[in-house]
Amino acid sequence: MTDPRDHEPYFSEERTDSQPHPAPPPQQQRPQYPPGYDPNLPPLQPQSPYPPLPQPSRARTDLSSSQVVRPPKRTPRSGWRKALYVGSGKLINPGESPAERRQRELIGRVNQPLRGCFKIAMLSLKGGVGKTTITTTLGATFASLRGDRVIAVDANPDRGTLSQKIPIETTATIRHLLRDADKITRYSDVRAYTSQGASRLEILASEQDPAVSEAFSETDYLRAISLLEHYYNIVLTDCGTGLMHSAMKGVLDLADALVVVSSGSVDGATSASATIDWLEAHGYGDLVKRSIVVINSVRPKAGSVDLDKLAAHFAARVRSVCRIPFDPHLEEGAEIELDRLEPGTRLALLELAAAMADAFPSKA
């Protein structure tokens, strides 16, 4: 049996009292530097506390499945291509149509990885242009395609209607959330204050009493967002029609991107252009460059307004312009179901969501 005294002692053998004393640490040796090396200079790259991970060899990369295996041809999902594929007993596969390929590419852009919370402000100076409708449909498009959580917040101080766009699950409002903020520690706590639609989009309603909702301040909004950003990846804020109400500064200061909604009319476009002018004049020029203008057709026909010229006017000032066609389901002003929208409307919303996702931080 090995004598335990042969091992290095945990404590020094010199004692002055009954308490053990740790042994003195071993004397550190001065590191040896190569000739010409200045130890006072910072290293070229910060040293990681972890050992380097193994990297695949070039031979393994060249023989990966994506390099040597031919991808299968995707099957068509609609039109004559699907009919031919099914009618031939799946022996003849004409592949995807250009429209299907385009849709798949848009969905891929919508599903770009996102780390943290991306905040989108929805603005318009003029009422009746469908701002709340665009907020709901954009949020629902994100929520139905992405795996993370998406919420729309009603920051309209004048009795907002965002909560009417999905089935109501609770009468709680943003006021109740702020009142109980200290008790919220997990997602299920927040979920008790929101309503969720079939698309998985959640909505946090505003106070319906105008006398109370008018007191919703910038501080209140900042508190609400600081709480929600811990549990949601995308937050859309449906603002009021005014730019001077108390919460607007907080909305703009926190926004990562902006959506300015305009109708296809002259007065709607004028109001949208005035919104952009105001933002640029008040120090939000960088936010304007990251913004998207949505031309929403709230009527079946555009009349004599040239929407192409309207789009060209805004395209010179903002990052992107998207046009949403008239849709009978959206005209109802009731709860919105994506499955009831026209195919052209669904495609336009998909293009809007893809354009917004292009603004996600590049380093996820």
CSV table of C-alpha atoms in Angstrom, one decimal:
chain,number,residue,atom,x,y,z
A,1,MET,CA,0.0,0.0,0.0
A,2,THR,CA,1.3,3.4,-0.9
A,3,ASP,CA,2.3,5.6,2.0
A,4,PRO,CA,0.0,8.7,2.0
A,5,ARG,CA,3.0,10.7,3.2
A,6,ASP,CA,4.7,10.2,-0.2
A,7,HIS,CA,2.1,12.5,-1.9
A,8,GLU,CA,2.5,16.3,-2.0
A,9,PRO,CA,0.9,17.7,1.1
A,10,TYR,CA,-2.3,19.7,0.8
A,11,PHE,CA,-1.1,21.9,3.7
A,12,SER,CA,2.2,23.1,4.9
A,13,GLU,CA,3.9,21.2,7.7
A,14,GLU,CA,4.8,24.3,9.5
A,15,ARG,CA,2.1,25.2,12.0
A,16,THR,CA,1.9,27.9,14.6
A,17,ASP,CA,-1.6,27.0,15.8
A,18,SER,CA,-4.2,24.3,15.5
A,19,GLN,CA,-5.6,25.5,12.2
A,20,PRO,CA,-4.2,24.2,8.9
A,21,HIS,CA,-2.6,26.6,6.5
A,22,PRO,CA,-2.5,26.3,2.8
A,23,ALA,CA,0.9,25.6,1.2
A,24,PRO,CA,2.4,28.6,-0.5
A,25,PRO,CA,1.7,28.7,-4.3
A,26,PRO,CA,4.6,27.5,-6.5
A,27,GLN,CA,6.8,30.3,-7.9
A,28,GLN,CA,5.8,31.2,-11.4
A,29,GLN,CA,8.4,31.2,-14.0
A,30,ARG,CA,8.8,34.2,-16.3
A,31,PRO,CA,7.6,33.3,-19.8
A,32,GLN,CA,10.3,33.0,-22.5
A,33,TYR,CA,9.7,35.3,-25.4
A,34,PRO,CA,11.3,34.9,-28.8
A,35,PRO,CA,14.0,37.5,-29.9
A,36,GLY,CA,12.4,40.8,-31.0
A,37,TYR,CA,9.1,40.1,-29.3
A,38,ASP,CA,7.7,43.0,-27.3
A,39,PRO,CA,5.4,41.6,-24.5
A,40,ASN,CA,3.9,45.1,-24.0
A,41,LEU,CA,2.2,45.0,-27.4
A,42,PRO,CA,-1.4,43.6,-27.6
A,43,PRO,CA,-1.8,40.2,-29.4
A,44,LEU,CA,-2.9,40.3,-33.0
A,45,GLN,CA,-6.0,38.3,-32.1
A,46,PRO,CA,-7.7,37.9,-28.7
A,47,GLN,CA,-6.9,34.5,-27.3
A,48,SER,CA,-10.0,32.3,-26.6
A,49,PRO,CA,-10.2,30.6,-23.2
A,50,TYR,CA,-11.4,27.5,-25.0
A,51,PRO,CA,-9.2,25.1,-27.2
A,52,PRO,CA,-9.8,25.5,-30.9
A,53,LEU,CA,-12.5,23.3,-32.5
A,54,PRO,CA,-11.5,20.7,-35.1
A,55,GLN,CA,-11.9,22.0,-38.6
A,56,PRO,CA,-13.0,19.8,-41.5
A,57,SER,CA,-10.3,18.9,-43.9
A,58,ARG,CA,-10.5,20.1,-47.5
A,59,ALA,CA,-10.9,16.5,-48.7
A,60,ARG,CA,-13.9,16.0,-46.5
A,61,THR,CA,-15.5,19.3,-47.7
A,62,ASP,CA,-15.0,18.4,-51.3
A,63,LEU,CA,-16.8,15.1,-50.7
A,64,SER,CA,-19.7,16.5,-48.8
A,65,SER,CA,-23.2,15.6,-49.9
A,66,SER,CA,-24.0,19.0,-51.1
A,67,GLN,CA,-21.0,18.8,-53.5
A,68,VAL,CA,-21.3,15.3,-54.9
A,69,VAL,CA,-25.0,14.4,-54.6
A,70,ARG,CA,-27.3,15.9,-57.2
A,71,PRO,CA,-30.3,17.5,-55.4
A,72,PRO,CA,-33.7,15.9,-56.4
A,73,LYS,CA,-36.0,17.9,-58.6
A,74,ARG,CA,-38.7,19.4,-56.6
A,75,THR,CA,-42.3,18.3,-57.4
A,76,PRO,CA,-44.8,20.8,-58.6
A,77,ARG,CA,-47.6,21.9,-56.3
A,78,SER,CA,-50.1,23.5,-58.6
A,79,GLY,CA,-51.2,24.1,-62.2
A,80,TRP,CA,-50.7,21.9,-65.3
A,81,ARG,CA,-47.3,20.8,-63.9
A,82,LYS,CA,-49.0,19.1,-60.9
A,83,ALA,CA,-51.7,17.6,-63.2
A,84,LEU,CA,-49.0,16.1,-65.5
A,85,TYR,CA,-47.0,14.8,-62.5
A,86,VAL,CA,-50.0,13.2,-60.9
A,87,GLY,CA,-51.6,12.0,-64.2
A,88,SER,CA,-48.3,10.2,-65.2
A,89,GLY,CA,-48.3,8.3,-61.9
A,90,LYS,CA,-45.4,10.5,-60.7
A,91,LEU,CA,-43.2,9.3,-63.6
A,92,ILE,CA,-43.0,12.7,-65.3
A,93,ASN,CA,-41.8,15.5,-63.1
A,94,PRO,CA,-41.7,18.9,-64.9
A,95,GLY,CA,-40.4,20.5,-61.7
A,96,GLU,CA,-41.5,23.7,-60.0
A,97,SER,CA,-43.0,26.6,-61.9
A,98,PRO,CA,-41.3,30.0,-61.8
A,99,ALA,CA,-44.0,31.2,-59.4
A,100,GLU,CA,-43.4,28.3,-57.0
A,101,ARG,CA,-39.7,28.8,-57.2
A,102,ARG,CA,-40.2,32.5,-56.5
A,103,GLN,CA,-42.4,31.8,-53.5
A,104,ARG,CA,-39.9,29.3,-52.1
A,105,GLU,CA,-37.1,31.9,-52.4
A,106,LEU,CA,-39.2,34.5,-50.6
A,107,ILE,CA,-40.0,32.1,-47.8
A,108,GLY,CA,-36.3,31.4,-47.4
A,109,ARG,CA,-35.6,35.2,-47.0
A,110,VAL,CA,-38.4,35.5,-44.4
A,111,ASN,CA,-36.8,32.7,-42.4
A,112,GLN,CA,-33.4,34.3,-42.2
A,113,PRO,CA,-31.8,33.7,-38.8
A,114,LEU,CA,-32.4,36.4,-36.2
A,115,ARG,CA,-30.7,36.8,-32.9
A,116,GLY,CA,-32.2,39.0,-30.3
A,117,CYS,CA,-35.3,41.2,-30.8
A,118,PHE,CA,-36.1,43.1,-34.0
A,119,LYS,CA,-38.5,46.0,-33.5
A,120,ILE,CA,-40.7,47.4,-36.3
A,121,ALA,CA,-42.7,50.6,-36.0
A,122,MET,CA,-45.8,51.0,-38.2
A,123,LEU,CA,-46.7,54.6,-39.0
A,124,SER,CA,-49.1,56.7,-41.0
A,125,LEU,CA,-50.3,60.3,-40.5
A,126,LYS,CA,-53.7,59.6,-42.1
A,127,GLY,CA,-56.3,57.3,-40.8
A,128,GLY,CA,-58.2,54.8,-43.0
A,129,VAL,CA,-55.1,53.7,-45.0
A,130,GLY,CA,-55.1,50.2,-43.4
A,131,LYS,CA,-52.1,50.6,-41.1
A,132,THR,CA,-53.5,48.3,-38.4
A,133,THR,CA,-54.4,45.8,-41.1
A,134,ILE,CA,-50.9,45.8,-42.5
A,135,THR,CA,-49.5,45.5,-39.0
A,136,THR,CA,-51.6,42.4,-38.4
A,137,THR,CA,-51.0,40.7,-41.8
A,138,LEU,CA,-47.3,41.4,-41.8
A,139,GLY,CA,-47.0,40.0,-38.2
A,140,ALA,CA,-49.2,37.0,-39.1
A,141,THR,CA,-47.0,36.3,-42.2
A,142,PHE,CA,-43.9,36.3,-40.0
A,143,ALA,CA,-45.5,34.2,-37.3
A,144,SER,CA,-46.9,31.6,-39.7
A,145,LEU,CA,-43.6,31.0,-41.4
A,146,ARG,CA,-41.0,31.4,-38.7
A,147,GLY,CA,-40.4,29.3,-35.6
A,148,ASP,CA,-39.8,32.1,-33.2
A,149,ARG,CA,-42.3,34.4,-31.4
A,150,VAL,CA,-43.9,37.4,-32.9
A,151,ILE,CA,-46.1,40.0,-31.2
A,152,ALA,CA,-47.9,43.2,-32.2
A,153,VAL,CA,-48.3,45.9,-29.7
A,154,ASP,CA,-51.1,48.5,-29.9
A,155,ALA,CA,-49.5,51.8,-29.0
A,156,ASN,CA,-52.4,53.9,-30.4
A,157,PRO,CA,-53.5,56.3,-27.7
A,158,ASP,CA,-56.9,56.8,-29.4
A,159,ARG,CA,-58.7,53.5,-28.8
A,160,GLY,CA,-56.7,51.3,-31.1
A,161,THR,CA,-58.4,48.4,-33.0
A,162,LEU,CA,-55.5,46.0,-33.3
A,163,SER,CA,-57.1,43.6,-30.8
A,164,GLN,CA,-60.1,43.3,-33.2
A,165,LYS,CA,-58.0,41.6,-35.9
A,166,ILE,CA,-57.7,38.2,-34.1
A,167,PRO,CA,-59.9,36.3,-31.7
A,168,ILE,CA,-59.8,37.8,-28.3
A,169,GLU,CA,-58.5,35.5,-25.6
A,170,THR,CA,-58.1,38.0,-22.8
A,171,THR,CA,-59.3,41.5,-21.9
A,172,ALA,CA,-55.9,42.3,-20.4
A,173,THR,CA,-54.2,45.3,-21.9
A,174,ILE,CA,-50.7,46.8,-21.9
A,175,ARG,CA,-51.7,48.7,-18.8
A,176,HIS,CA,-52.2,45.4,-16.9
A,177,LEU,CA,-48.9,44.1,-18.2
A,178,LEU,CA,-47.0,47.2,-16.8
A,179,ARG,CA,-48.9,46.9,-13.6
A,180,ASP,CA,-47.7,43.3,-13.0
A,181,ALA,CA,-44.3,43.7,-14.6
A,182,ASP,CA,-42.5,42.8,-11.4
A,183,LYS,CA,-44.3,39.4,-11.2
A,184,ILE,CA,-43.4,38.3,-14.8
A,185,THR,CA,-40.4,35.9,-14.9
A,186,ARG,CA,-41.2,33.6,-17.9
A,187,TYR,CA,-43.0,33.5,-21.2
A,188,SER,CA,-46.1,31.8,-19.8
A,189,ASP,CA,-46.5,34.8,-17.6
A,190,VAL,CA,-46.5,37.2,-20.5
A,191,ARG,CA,-48.8,35.0,-22.5
A,192,ALA,CA,-51.6,35.6,-20.0
A,193,TYR,CA,-51.8,39.2,-21.2
A,194,THR,CA,-51.9,38.5,-25.0
A,195,SER,CA,-54.3,37.0,-27.5
A,196,GLN,CA,-53.1,34.7,-30.2
A,197,GLY,CA,-54.5,34.0,-33.7
A,198,ALA,CA,-54.3,31.0,-35.9
A,199,SER,CA,-51.1,32.3,-37.5
A,200,ARG,CA,-49.4,32.2,-34.0
A,201,LEU,CA,-49.2,36.1,-34.0
A,202,GLU,CA,-49.8,37.5,-30.5
A,203,ILE,CA,-51.4,40.8,-29.9
A,204,LEU,CA,-51.0,43.0,-26.8
A,205,ALA,CA,-54.0,45.3,-26.7
A,206,SER,CA,-54.1,49.0,-25.8
A,207,GLU,CA,-56.4,50.5,-23.2
A,208,GLN,CA,-59.9,51.0,-24.6
A,209,ASP,CA,-60.8,53.9,-22.3
A,210,PRO,CA,-59.6,57.1,-24.1
A,211,ALA,CA,-59.2,58.9,-20.8
A,212,VAL,CA,-56.7,56.3,-19.6
A,213,SER,CA,-55.0,55.5,-22.9
A,214,GLU,CA,-54.1,59.1,-23.5
A,215,ALA,CA,-51.8,58.9,-20.5
A,216,PHE,CA,-49.7,56.2,-22.2
A,217,SER,CA,-46.3,57.7,-22.1
A,218,GLU,CA,-42.8,57.2,-23.6
A,219,THR,CA,-41.7,55.7,-20.3
A,220,ASP,CA,-44.5,53.2,-20.3
A,221,TYR,CA,-43.6,52.1,-23.9
A,222,LEU,CA,-40.0,51.7,-23.0
A,223,ARG,CA,-40.9,49.6,-20.0
A,224,ALA,CA,-43.2,47.4,-22.1
A,225,ILE,CA,-40.6,46.8,-24.8
A,226,SER,CA,-37.8,46.1,-22.3
A,227,LEU,CA,-40.0,43.3,-21.0
A,228,LEU,CA,-41.2,41.9,-24.3
A,229,GLU,CA,-37.8,41.8,-25.9
A,230,HIS,CA,-36.8,39.0,-23.5
A,231,TYR,CA,-39.5,36.7,-24.8
A,232,TYR,CA,-40.2,37.7,-28.5
A,233,ASN,CA,-37.9,37.9,-31.5
A,234,ILE,CA,-40.1,40.3,-33.6
A,235,VAL,CA,-42.1,43.1,-32.1
A,236,LEU,CA,-44.4,45.2,-34.3
A,237,THR,CA,-45.7,48.5,-32.9
A,238,ASP,CA,-49.0,49.8,-34.3
A,239,CYS,CA,-48.7,53.6,-33.6
A,240,GLY,CA,-51.3,56.2,-33.7
A,241,THR,CA,-51.9,58.6,-36.5
A,242,GLY,CA,-50.1,61.5,-34.8
A,243,LEU,CA,-46.4,62.0,-34.5
A,244,MET,CA,-46.4,64.2,-31.5
A,245,HIS,CA,-48.1,62.0,-28.9
A,246,SER,CA,-46.1,61.1,-25.8
A,247,ALA,CA,-45.0,57.6,-26.7
A,248,MET,CA,-43.9,58.3,-30.3
A,249,LYS,CA,-40.3,59.3,-29.4
A,250,GLY,CA,-39.8,56.1,-27.5
A,251,VAL,CA,-41.2,54.1,-30.5
A,252,LEU,CA,-38.8,55.8,-33.0
A,253,ASP,CA,-35.8,55.6,-30.7
A,254,LEU,CA,-36.1,51.9,-30.3
A,255,ALA,CA,-37.2,51.0,-33.8
A,256,ASP,CA,-34.8,48.9,-35.9
A,257,ALA,CA,-37.0,49.4,-39.0
A,258,LEU,CA,-40.0,51.4,-40.1
A,259,VAL,CA,-43.1,50.8,-42.2
A,260,VAL,CA,-44.9,53.9,-43.5
A,261,VAL,CA,-48.3,53.0,-44.8
A,262,SER,CA,-50.0,54.9,-47.6
A,263,SER,CA,-53.2,54.4,-49.5
A,264,GLY,CA,-53.3,54.6,-53.3
A,265,SER,CA,-54.9,58.0,-53.2
A,266,VAL,CA,-53.2,61.4,-53.6
A,267,ASP,CA,-54.0,62.6,-50.1
A,268,GLY,CA,-52.8,59.3,-48.6
A,269,ALA,CA,-49.5,59.5,-50.5
A,270,THR,CA,-49.1,63.2,-49.5
A,271,SER,CA,-49.5,62.2,-45.8
A,272,ALA,CA,-47.0,59.4,-46.2
A,273,SER,CA,-44.5,61.8,-47.8
A,274,ALA,CA,-45.1,64.3,-45.0
A,275,THR,CA,-44.4,61.6,-42.5
A,276,ILE,CA,-41.0,61.0,-44.2
A,277,ASP,CA,-40.3,64.7,-44.2
A,278,TRP,CA,-41.0,65.0,-40.5
A,279,LEU,CA,-38.8,62.1,-39.7
A,280,GLU,CA,-35.9,63.5,-41.7
A,281,ALA,CA,-36.3,66.9,-40.1
A,282,HIS,CA,-36.3,65.5,-36.6
A,283,GLY,CA,-33.1,63.4,-36.8
A,284,TYR,CA,-34.5,60.1,-38.0
A,285,GLY,CA,-32.9,60.2,-41.4
A,286,ASP,CA,-31.0,56.9,-40.9
A,287,LEU,CA,-34.3,55.3,-39.8
A,288,VAL,CA,-35.9,56.5,-43.0
A,289,LYS,CA,-33.2,54.9,-45.1
A,290,ARG,CA,-34.1,51.6,-43.4
A,291,SER,CA,-37.9,52.0,-43.9
A,292,ILE,CA,-40.4,50.5,-46.2
A,293,VAL,CA,-43.3,52.3,-47.8
A,294,VAL,CA,-46.4,50.2,-48.2
A,295,ILE,CA,-49.0,51.4,-50.8
A,296,ASN,CA,-52.1,49.7,-49.6
A,297,SER,CA,-55.1,49.6,-52.1
A,298,VAL,CA,-58.1,50.0,-49.8
A,299,ARG,CA,-60.4,50.3,-52.8
A,300,PRO,CA,-61.0,47.8,-55.7
A,301,LYS,CA,-59.8,50.3,-58.3
A,302,ALA,CA,-57.0,52.8,-58.2
A,303,GLY,CA,-58.9,55.3,-60.3
A,304,SER,CA,-56.8,57.8,-62.2
A,305,VAL,CA,-53.8,57.6,-59.8
A,306,ASP,CA,-50.7,56.2,-61.4
A,307,LEU,CA,-49.4,53.8,-58.7
A,308,ASP,CA,-46.2,53.2,-60.6
A,309,LYS,CA,-45.3,56.9,-60.4
A,310,LEU,CA,-46.3,56.8,-56.8
A,311,ALA,CA,-44.0,53.9,-56.1
A,312,ALA,CA,-41.2,55.6,-58.0
A,313,HIS,CA,-41.6,58.7,-55.8
A,314,PHE,CA,-41.1,56.8,-52.6
A,315,ALA,CA,-38.5,54.4,-53.9
A,316,ALA,CA,-36.1,57.4,-54.2
A,317,ARG,CA,-36.4,58.1,-50.5
A,318,VAL,CA,-36.7,54.8,-48.7
A,319,ARG,CA,-35.2,51.3,-48.8
A,320,SER,CA,-38.1,49.5,-50.5
A,321,VAL,CA,-41.6,50.0,-51.7
A,322,CYS,CA,-44.3,47.3,-51.5
A,323,ARG,CA,-47.8,47.3,-53.0
A,324,ILE,CA,-50.6,45.4,-51.4
A,325,PRO,CA,-53.6,44.8,-53.7
A,326,PHE,CA,-57.2,45.2,-52.8
A,327,ASP,CA,-58.6,42.2,-51.0
A,328,PRO,CA,-62.3,41.7,-50.1
A,329,HIS,CA,-61.4,39.9,-46.9
A,330,LEU,CA,-59.3,42.8,-45.6
A,331,GLU,CA,-62.1,45.2,-46.6
A,332,GLU,CA,-64.4,43.6,-44.0
A,333,GLY,CA,-62.4,45.2,-41.2
A,334,ALA,CA,-63.0,42.1,-39.0
A,335,GLU,CA,-60.7,39.3,-37.8
A,336,ILE,CA,-58.1,38.4,-40.4
A,337,GLU,CA,-57.3,34.9,-41.5
A,338,LEU,CA,-54.4,34.5,-43.9
A,339,ASP,CA,-56.1,31.5,-45.6
A,340,ARG,CA,-59.0,33.7,-46.8
A,341,LEU,CA,-56.8,36.1,-48.6
A,342,GLU,CA,-56.4,36.2,-52.4
A,343,PRO,CA,-53.3,34.5,-53.7
A,344,GLY,CA,-52.0,37.9,-55.0
A,345,THR,CA,-52.4,39.4,-51.6
A,346,ARG,CA,-50.6,36.5,-49.9
A,347,LEU,CA,-47.7,36.9,-52.4
A,348,ALA,CA,-47.5,40.7,-51.8
A,349,LEU,CA,-47.4,40.2,-48.0
A,350,LEU,CA,-44.7,37.5,-48.5
A,351,GLU,CA,-42.7,40.0,-50.5
A,352,LEU,CA,-43.2,42.6,-47.8
A,353,ALA,CA,-42.0,40.2,-45.1
A,354,ALA,CA,-39.0,39.2,-47.1
A,355,ALA,CA,-38.0,42.8,-47.7
A,356,MET,CA,-38.3,43.5,-44.0
A,357,ALA,CA,-36.3,40.3,-43.1
A,358,ASP,CA,-33.5,41.6,-45.4
A,359,ALA,CA,-33.0,44.3,-42.7
A,360,PHE,CA,-32.3,41.8,-40.0
A,361,PRO,CA,-28.7,42.0,-38.6
A,362,SER,CA,-26.3,40.2,-40.9
A,363,LYS,CA,-24.5,38.5,-38.0
A,364,ALA,CA,-27.0,36.3,-36.4
